[in-house]
PDB file of C-alpha atoms in Angstrom:
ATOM      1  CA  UNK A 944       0.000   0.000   0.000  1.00  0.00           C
ATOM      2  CA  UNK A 945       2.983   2.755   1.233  1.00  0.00           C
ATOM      3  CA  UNK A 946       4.034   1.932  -3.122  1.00  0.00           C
ATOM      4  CA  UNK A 947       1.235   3.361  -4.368  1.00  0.00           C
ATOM      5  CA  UNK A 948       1.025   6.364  -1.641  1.00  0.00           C
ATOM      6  CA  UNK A 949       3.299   9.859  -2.727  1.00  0.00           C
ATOM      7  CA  UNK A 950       3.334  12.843  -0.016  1.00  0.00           C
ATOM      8  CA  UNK A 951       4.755  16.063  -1.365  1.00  0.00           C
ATOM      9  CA  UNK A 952       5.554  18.551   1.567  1.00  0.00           C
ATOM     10  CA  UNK A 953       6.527  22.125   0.973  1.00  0.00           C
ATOM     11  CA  UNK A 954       6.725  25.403   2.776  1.00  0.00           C
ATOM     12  CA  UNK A 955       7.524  28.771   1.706  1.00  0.00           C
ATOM     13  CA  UNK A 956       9.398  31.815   3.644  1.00  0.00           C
ATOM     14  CA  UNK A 957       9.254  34.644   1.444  1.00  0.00           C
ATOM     15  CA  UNK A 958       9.852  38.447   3.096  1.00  0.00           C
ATOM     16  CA  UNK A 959       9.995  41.349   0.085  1.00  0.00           C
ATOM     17  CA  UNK A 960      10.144  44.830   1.023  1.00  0.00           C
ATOM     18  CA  UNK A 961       9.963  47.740  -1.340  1.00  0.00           C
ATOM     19  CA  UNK A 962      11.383  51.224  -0.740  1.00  0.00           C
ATOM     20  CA  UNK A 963       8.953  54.267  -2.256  1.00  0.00           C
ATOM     21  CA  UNK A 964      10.335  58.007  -2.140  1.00  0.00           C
ATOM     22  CA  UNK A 965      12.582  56.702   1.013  1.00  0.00           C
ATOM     23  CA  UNK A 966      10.109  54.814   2.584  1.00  0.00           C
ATOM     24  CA  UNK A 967      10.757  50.766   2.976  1.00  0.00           C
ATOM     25  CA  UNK A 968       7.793  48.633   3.554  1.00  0.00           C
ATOM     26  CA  UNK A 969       7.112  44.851   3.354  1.00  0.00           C
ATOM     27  CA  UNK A 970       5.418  43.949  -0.244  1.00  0.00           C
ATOM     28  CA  UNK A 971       1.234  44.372   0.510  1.00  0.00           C
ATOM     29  CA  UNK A 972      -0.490  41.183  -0.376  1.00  0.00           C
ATOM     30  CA  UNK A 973       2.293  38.671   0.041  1.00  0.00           C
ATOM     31  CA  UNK A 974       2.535  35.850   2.796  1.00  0.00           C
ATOM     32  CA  UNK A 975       5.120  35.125   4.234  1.00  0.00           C
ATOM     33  CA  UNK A 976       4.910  31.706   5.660  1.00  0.00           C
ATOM     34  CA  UNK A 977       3.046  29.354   2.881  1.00  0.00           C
ATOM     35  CA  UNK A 978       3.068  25.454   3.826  1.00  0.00           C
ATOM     36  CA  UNK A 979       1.200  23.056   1.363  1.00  0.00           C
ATOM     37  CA  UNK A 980       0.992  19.227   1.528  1.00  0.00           C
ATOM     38  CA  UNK A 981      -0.608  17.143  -1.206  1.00  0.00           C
ATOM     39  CA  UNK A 982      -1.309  13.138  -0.991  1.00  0.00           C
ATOM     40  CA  UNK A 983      -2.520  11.007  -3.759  1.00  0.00           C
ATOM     41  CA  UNK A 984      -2.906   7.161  -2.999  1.00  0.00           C
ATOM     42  CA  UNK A 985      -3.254   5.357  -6.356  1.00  0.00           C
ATOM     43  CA  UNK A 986      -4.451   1.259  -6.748  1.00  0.00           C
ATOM     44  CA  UNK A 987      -3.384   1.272 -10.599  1.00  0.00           C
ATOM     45  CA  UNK A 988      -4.298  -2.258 -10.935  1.00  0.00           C
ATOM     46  CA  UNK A 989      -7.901  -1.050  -9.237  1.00  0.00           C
ATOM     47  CA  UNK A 990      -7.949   1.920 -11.568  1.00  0.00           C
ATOM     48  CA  UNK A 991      -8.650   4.114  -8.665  1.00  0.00           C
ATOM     49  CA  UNK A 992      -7.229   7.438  -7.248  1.00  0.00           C
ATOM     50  CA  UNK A 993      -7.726   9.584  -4.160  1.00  0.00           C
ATOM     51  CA  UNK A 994      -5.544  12.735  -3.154  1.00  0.00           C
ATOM     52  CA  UNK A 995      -5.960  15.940  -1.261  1.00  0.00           C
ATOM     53  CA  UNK A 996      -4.003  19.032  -0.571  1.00  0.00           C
ATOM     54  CA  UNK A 997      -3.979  21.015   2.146  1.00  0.00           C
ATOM     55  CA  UNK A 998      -2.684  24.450   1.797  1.00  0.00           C
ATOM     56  CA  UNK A 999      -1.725  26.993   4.586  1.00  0.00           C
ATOM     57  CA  UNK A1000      -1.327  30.864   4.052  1.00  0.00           C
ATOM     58  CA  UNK A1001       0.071  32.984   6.439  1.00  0.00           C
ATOM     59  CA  UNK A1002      -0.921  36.646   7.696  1.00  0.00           C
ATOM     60  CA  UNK A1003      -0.445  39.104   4.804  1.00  0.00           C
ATOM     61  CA  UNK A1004       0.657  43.267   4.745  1.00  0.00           C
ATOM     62  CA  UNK A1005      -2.267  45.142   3.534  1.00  0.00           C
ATOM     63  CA  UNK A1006      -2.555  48.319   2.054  1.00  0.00           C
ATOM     64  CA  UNK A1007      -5.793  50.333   1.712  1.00  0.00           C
ATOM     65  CA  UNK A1008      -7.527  48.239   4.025  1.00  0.00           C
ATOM     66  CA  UNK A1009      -9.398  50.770   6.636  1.00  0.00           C
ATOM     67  CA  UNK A1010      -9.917  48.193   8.893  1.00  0.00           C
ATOM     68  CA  UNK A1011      -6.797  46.427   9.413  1.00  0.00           C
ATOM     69  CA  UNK A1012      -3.135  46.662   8.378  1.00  0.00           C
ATOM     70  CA  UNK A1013      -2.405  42.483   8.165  1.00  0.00           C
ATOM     71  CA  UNK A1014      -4.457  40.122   6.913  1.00  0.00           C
ATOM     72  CA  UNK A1015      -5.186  36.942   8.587  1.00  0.00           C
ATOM     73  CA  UNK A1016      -4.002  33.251   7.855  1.00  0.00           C
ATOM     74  CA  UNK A1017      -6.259  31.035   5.789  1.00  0.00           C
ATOM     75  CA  UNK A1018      -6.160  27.172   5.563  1.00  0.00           C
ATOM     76  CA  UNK A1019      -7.708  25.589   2.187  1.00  0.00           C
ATOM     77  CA  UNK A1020      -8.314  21.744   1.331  1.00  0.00           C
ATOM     78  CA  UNK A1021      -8.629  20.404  -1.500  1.00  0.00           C
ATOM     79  CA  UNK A1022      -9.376  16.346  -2.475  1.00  0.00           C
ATOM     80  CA  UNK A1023     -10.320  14.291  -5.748  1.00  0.00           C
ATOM     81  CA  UNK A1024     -11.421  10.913  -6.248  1.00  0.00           C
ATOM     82  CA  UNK A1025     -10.854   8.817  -9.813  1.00  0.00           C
ATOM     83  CA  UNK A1026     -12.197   5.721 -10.938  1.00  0.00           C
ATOM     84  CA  UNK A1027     -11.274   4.148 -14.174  1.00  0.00           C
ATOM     85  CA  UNK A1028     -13.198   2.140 -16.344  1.00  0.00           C
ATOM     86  CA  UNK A1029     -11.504   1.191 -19.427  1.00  0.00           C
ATOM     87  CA  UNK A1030     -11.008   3.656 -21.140  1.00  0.00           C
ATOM     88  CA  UNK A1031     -13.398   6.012 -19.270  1.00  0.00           C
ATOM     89  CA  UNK A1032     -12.262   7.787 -15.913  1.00  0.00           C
ATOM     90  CA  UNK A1033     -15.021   9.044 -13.874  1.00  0.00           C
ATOM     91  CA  UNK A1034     -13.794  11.659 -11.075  1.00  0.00           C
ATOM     92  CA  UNK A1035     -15.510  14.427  -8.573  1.00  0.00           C
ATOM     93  CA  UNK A1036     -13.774  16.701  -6.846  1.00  0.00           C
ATOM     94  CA  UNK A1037     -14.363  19.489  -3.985  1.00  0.00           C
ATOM     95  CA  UNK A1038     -12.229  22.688  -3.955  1.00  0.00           C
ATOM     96  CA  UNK A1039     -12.011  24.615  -0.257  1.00  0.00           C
ATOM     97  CA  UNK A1040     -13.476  22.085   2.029  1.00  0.00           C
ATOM     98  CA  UNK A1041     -13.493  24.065   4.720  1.00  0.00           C
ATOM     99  CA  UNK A1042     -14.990  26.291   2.378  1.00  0.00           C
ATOM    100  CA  UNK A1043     -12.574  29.296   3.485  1.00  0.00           C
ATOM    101  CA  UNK A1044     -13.199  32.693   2.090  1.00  0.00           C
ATOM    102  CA  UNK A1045     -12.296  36.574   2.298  1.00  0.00           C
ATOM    103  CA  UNK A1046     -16.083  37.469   2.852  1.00  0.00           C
ATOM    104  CA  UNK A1047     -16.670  35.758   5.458  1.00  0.00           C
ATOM    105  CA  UNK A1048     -14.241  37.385   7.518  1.00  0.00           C
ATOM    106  CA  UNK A1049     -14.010  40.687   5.850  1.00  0.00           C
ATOM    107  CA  UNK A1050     -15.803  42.769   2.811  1.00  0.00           C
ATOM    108  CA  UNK A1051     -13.991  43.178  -0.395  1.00  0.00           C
ATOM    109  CA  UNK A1052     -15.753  46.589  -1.222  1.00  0.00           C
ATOM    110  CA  UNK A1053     -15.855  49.446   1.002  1.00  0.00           C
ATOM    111  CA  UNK A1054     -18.422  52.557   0.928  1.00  0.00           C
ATOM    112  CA  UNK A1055     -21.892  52.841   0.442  1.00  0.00           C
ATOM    113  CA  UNK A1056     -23.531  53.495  -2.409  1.00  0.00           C
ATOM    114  CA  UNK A1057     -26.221  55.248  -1.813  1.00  0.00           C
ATOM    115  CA  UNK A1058     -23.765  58.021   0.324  1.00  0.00           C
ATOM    116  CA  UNK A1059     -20.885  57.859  -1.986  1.00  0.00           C
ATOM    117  CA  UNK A1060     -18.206  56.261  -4.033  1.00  0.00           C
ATOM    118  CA  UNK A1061     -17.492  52.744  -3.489  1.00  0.00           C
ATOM    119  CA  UNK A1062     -14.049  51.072  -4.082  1.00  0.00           C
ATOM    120  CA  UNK A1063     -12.487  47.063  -3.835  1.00  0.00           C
ATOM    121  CA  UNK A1064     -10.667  46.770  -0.763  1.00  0.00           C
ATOM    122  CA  UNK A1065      -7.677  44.554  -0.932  1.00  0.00           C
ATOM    123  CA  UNK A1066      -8.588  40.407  -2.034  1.00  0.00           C
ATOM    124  CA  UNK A1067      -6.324  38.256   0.396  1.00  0.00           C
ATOM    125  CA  UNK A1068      -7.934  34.819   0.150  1.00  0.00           C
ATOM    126  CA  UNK A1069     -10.066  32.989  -1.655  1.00  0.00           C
ATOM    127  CA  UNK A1070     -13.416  34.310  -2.575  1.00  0.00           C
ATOM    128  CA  UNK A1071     -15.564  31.358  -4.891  1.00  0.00           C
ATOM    129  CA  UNK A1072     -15.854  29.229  -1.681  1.00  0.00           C
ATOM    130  CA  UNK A1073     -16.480  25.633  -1.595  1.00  0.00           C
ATOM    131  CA  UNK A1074     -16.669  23.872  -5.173  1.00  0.00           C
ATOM    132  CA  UNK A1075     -17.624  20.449  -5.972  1.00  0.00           C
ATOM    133  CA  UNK A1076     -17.282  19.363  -9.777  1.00  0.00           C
ATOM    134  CA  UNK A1077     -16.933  15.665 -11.506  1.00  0.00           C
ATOM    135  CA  UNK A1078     -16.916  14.404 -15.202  1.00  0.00           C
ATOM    136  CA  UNK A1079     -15.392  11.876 -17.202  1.00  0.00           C
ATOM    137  CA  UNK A1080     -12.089  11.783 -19.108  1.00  0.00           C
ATOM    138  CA  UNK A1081     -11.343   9.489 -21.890  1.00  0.00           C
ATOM    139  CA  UNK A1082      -8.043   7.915 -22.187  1.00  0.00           C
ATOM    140  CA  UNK A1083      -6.733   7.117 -25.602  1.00  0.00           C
TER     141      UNK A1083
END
């Protein structure tokens, strides 16, 4: 069974500043810390696949943000299941299992309206929310 598993692990330290008319500030809209694991377990005798991924964002600089100046961390999951059938592979997948989005936590437009100009506050995570799909692909 541990022959047919594969685990891919990675994490991601990225810190970018920027200097603007002598001012140096850490890049807006850029995590830091990023981990991501993905898993895929595969019976190719079977003709069947599962994997997920997990991904992990850390807090981000914002910029034109009234409400805060860092955005918070985010976790997303992802996972697929594949069965084959000759020639025919049916699959389904969900995006965002725990269904993790920006406007749930914060708005991406600011103003009202009805008072005044509106504008799109800064988009730090995911805003589609949870996403299942399936289908069929045909192997030649």
């Amino acid at each position: 069974v541990l022959d047919e598993l594969e685990i891919a692990l990675g994490y991601t330290y990225v810190y970018s500043d920027l200097t603007d008319r002598g001012t140096t500030a850490e890049v807006a809209l850029n995590p830091r810390h990023t981990l991501n694991l993905a898993a895929v377990w595969e019976a190719e005798t079977a003709g069947f696949r599962v994997g997920g991924e997990l991904f992990l964002s850390g807090s981000q600089r914002l910029v034109g943000d009234p409400r805060r100046t860092r955005a918070p961390a985010y976790a997303r999951a992802d996972a697929l299941i594949e069965q084959a059938i000759g020639l025919v592979h049916l699959f389904v997948n969900v995006e965002d299992i725990f269904d993790a989005r920006q406007t749930r936590d914060a708005p991406v437009i600011g103003g009202d309206p009805r008072v005044g100009p509106v504008k799109l506050l800064p988009v730090y995570a995911p805003l589609d929310g949870r996403v299942f799909n399936g289908g069929l692909r045909l192997i030649f």
